[in-house]
CSV table of C-alpha atoms in Angstrom, one decimal:
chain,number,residue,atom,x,y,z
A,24,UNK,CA,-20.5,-5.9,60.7
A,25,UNK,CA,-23.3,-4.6,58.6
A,26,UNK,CA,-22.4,-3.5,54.8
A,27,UNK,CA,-24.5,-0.9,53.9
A,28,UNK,CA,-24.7,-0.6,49.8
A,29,UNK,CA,-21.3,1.3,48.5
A,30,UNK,CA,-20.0,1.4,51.8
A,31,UNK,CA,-17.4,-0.5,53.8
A,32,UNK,CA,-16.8,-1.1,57.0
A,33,UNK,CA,-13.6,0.1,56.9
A,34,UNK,CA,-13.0,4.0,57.5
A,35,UNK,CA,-12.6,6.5,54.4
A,36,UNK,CA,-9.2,7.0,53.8
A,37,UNK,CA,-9.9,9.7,50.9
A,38,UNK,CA,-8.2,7.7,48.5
A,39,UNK,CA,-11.8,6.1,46.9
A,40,UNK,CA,-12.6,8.4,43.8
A,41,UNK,CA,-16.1,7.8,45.0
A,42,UNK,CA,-14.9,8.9,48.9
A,43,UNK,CA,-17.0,11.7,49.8
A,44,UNK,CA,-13.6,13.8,50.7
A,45,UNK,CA,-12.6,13.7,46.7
A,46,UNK,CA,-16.1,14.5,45.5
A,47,UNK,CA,-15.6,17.5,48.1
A,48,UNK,CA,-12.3,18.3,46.3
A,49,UNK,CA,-14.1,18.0,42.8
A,50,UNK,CA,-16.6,20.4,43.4
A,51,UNK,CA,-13.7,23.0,44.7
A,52,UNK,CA,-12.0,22.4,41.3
A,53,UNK,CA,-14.9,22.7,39.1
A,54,UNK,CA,-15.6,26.1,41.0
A,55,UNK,CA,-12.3,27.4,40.4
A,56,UNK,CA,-12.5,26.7,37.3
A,57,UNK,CA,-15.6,28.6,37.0
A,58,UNK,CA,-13.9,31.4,38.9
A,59,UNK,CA,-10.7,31.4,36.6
A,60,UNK,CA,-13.8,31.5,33.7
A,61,UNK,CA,-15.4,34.7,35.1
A,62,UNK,CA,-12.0,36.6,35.4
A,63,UNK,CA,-11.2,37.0,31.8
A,64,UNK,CA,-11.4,40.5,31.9
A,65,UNK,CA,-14.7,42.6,30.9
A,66,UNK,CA,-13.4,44.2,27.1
A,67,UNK,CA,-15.2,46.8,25.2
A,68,UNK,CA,-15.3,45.2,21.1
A,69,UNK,CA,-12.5,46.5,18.6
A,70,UNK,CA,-11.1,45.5,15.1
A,71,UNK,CA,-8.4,43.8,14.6
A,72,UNK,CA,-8.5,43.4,11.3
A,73,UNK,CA,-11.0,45.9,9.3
A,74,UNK,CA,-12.9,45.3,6.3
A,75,UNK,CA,-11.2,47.2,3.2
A,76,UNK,CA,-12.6,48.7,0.0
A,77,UNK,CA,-13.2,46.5,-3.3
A,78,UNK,CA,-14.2,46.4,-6.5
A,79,UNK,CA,-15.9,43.4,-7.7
A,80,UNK,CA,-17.4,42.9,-11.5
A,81,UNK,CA,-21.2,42.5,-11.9
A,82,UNK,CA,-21.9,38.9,-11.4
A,83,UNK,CA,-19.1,37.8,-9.4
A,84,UNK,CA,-19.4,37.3,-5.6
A,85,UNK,CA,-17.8,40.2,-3.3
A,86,UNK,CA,-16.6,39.3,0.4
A,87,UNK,CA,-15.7,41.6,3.4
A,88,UNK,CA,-13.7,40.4,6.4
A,89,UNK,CA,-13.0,41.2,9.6
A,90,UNK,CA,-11.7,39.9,13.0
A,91,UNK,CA,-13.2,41.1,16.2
A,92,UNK,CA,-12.2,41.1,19.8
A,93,UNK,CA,-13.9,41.7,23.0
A,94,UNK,CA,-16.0,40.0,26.0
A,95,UNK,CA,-18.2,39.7,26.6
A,96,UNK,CA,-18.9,38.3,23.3
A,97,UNK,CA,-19.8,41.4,20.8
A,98,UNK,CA,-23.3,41.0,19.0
A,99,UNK,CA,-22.2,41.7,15.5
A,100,UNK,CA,-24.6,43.5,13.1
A,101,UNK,CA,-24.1,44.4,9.2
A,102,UNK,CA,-25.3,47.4,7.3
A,103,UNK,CA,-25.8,48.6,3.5
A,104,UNK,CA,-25.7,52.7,3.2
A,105,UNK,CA,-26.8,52.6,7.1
A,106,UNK,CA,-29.7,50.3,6.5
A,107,UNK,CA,-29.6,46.4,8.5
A,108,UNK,CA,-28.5,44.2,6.0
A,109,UNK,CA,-31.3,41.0,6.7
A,110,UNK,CA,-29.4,37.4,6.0
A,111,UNK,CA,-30.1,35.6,2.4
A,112,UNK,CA,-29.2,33.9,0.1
A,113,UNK,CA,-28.0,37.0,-1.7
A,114,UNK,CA,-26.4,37.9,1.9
A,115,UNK,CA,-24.3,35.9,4.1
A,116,UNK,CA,-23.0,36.4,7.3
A,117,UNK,CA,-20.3,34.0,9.2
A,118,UNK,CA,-19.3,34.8,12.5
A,119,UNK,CA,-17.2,32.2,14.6
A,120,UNK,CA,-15.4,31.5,18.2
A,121,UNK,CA,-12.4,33.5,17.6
A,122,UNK,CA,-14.0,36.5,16.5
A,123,UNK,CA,-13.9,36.0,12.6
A,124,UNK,CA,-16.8,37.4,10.7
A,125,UNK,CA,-17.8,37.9,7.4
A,126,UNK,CA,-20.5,39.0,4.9
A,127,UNK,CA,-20.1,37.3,1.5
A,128,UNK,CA,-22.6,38.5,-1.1
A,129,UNK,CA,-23.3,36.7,-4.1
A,130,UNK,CA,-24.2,37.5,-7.5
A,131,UNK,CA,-23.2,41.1,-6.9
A,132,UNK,CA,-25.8,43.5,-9.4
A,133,UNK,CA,-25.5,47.2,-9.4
A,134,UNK,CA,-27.8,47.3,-6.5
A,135,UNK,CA,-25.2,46.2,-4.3
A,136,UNK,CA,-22.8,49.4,-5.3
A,137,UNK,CA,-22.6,50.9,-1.5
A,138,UNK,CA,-20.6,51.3,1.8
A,139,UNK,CA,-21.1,48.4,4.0
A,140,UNK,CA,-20.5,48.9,7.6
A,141,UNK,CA,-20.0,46.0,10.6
A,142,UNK,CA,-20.7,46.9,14.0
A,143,UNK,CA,-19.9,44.9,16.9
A,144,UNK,CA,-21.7,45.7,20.4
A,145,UNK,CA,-21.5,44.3,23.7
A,146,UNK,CA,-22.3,45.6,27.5
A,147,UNK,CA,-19.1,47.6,27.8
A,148,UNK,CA,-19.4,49.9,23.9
A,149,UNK,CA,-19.4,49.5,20.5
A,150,UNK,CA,-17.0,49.5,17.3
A,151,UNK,CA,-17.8,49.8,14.0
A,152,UNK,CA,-15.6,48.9,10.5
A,153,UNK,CA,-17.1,50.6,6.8
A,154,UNK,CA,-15.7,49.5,3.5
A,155,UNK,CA,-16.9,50.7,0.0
A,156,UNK,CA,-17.9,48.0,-3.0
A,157,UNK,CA,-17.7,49.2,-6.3
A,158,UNK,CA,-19.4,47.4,-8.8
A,159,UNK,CA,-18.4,47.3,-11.9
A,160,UNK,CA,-21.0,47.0,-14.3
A,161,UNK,CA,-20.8,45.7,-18.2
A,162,UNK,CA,-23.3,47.6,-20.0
A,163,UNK,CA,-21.6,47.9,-23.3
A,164,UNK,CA,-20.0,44.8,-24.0
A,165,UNK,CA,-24.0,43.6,-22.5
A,166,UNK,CA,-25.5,45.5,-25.3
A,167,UNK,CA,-23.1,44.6,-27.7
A,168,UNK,CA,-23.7,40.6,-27.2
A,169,UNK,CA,-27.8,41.5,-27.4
A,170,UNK,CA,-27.3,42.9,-30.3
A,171,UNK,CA,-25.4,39.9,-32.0
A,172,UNK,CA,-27.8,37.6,-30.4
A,173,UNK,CA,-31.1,39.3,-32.4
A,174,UNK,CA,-29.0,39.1,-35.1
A,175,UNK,CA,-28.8,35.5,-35.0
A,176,UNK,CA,-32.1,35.1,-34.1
A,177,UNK,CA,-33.1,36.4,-37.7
């Protein structure tokens, strides 16, 4: 009998992992689990946990959470006083797998006194989260230092 490369002469018995009958059987798994994949079903976003007001002194570094659910998977955007807040090194976003998300701000200046609003959007709607930060600024105990440090100067 002729062996033919990868082949036998025997019949398959379905037992070979390389047996045409089992790479048949593979391909129906793998499409199940695509299929069990697709069924998660279609959720518009929402909040599970919201960002909440704060009040941070000037200087420090101010940081809202949240945690977001939905799927498809929401597109999540962040505002200052309605205006798209652009990521820097001044602004930080994180947003991970399980729906975590986060805008950290550093150095917070007076500027940065606002409401801050995340929005989360996918096919099925919207949702949207606003917090207040309060900064709070040191203006006399600033001018007080300055003018001890002239002082010294002299």
């Amino acid at each position: 009998m002729a062996m033919i490369s990868g082949m036998s002469g025997r019949k398959a018995s379905g037992s070979s992992p390389t047996s045409p009958i089992n790479a048949d059987k593979a391909e129906n798994e793998d499409a199940f689990l695509e299929e069990v994949a697709e069924e998660k079903p279609h959720v518009k976003p929402y909040f599970t946990k919201k960002i909440l007001d704060m009040e941070v002194v000037e200087g420090s570094a101010a940081r809202f959470d949240c945690k977001i659910e939905g799927y498809p998977d929401p597109e999540v955007m962040w505002f200052k006083d309605d205006q798209p807040v652009k990521e820097s090194r001044h602004f930080q976003i994180d947003y991970d797998e399980e729906g975590n998300c986060s805008l950290t701000i550093s150095e917070v200046c007076g500027d940065d006194d606002a409401k801050y609003t995340c929005k989360a959007v996918n096919s099925l709607g919207e949702a949207t989260c606003t917090a207040e930060l309060l900064v709070e600024t040191m203006a006399k105990e600033g001018e007080g230092e300055g003018e001890e440090d002239e002082e010294e100067e002299e």
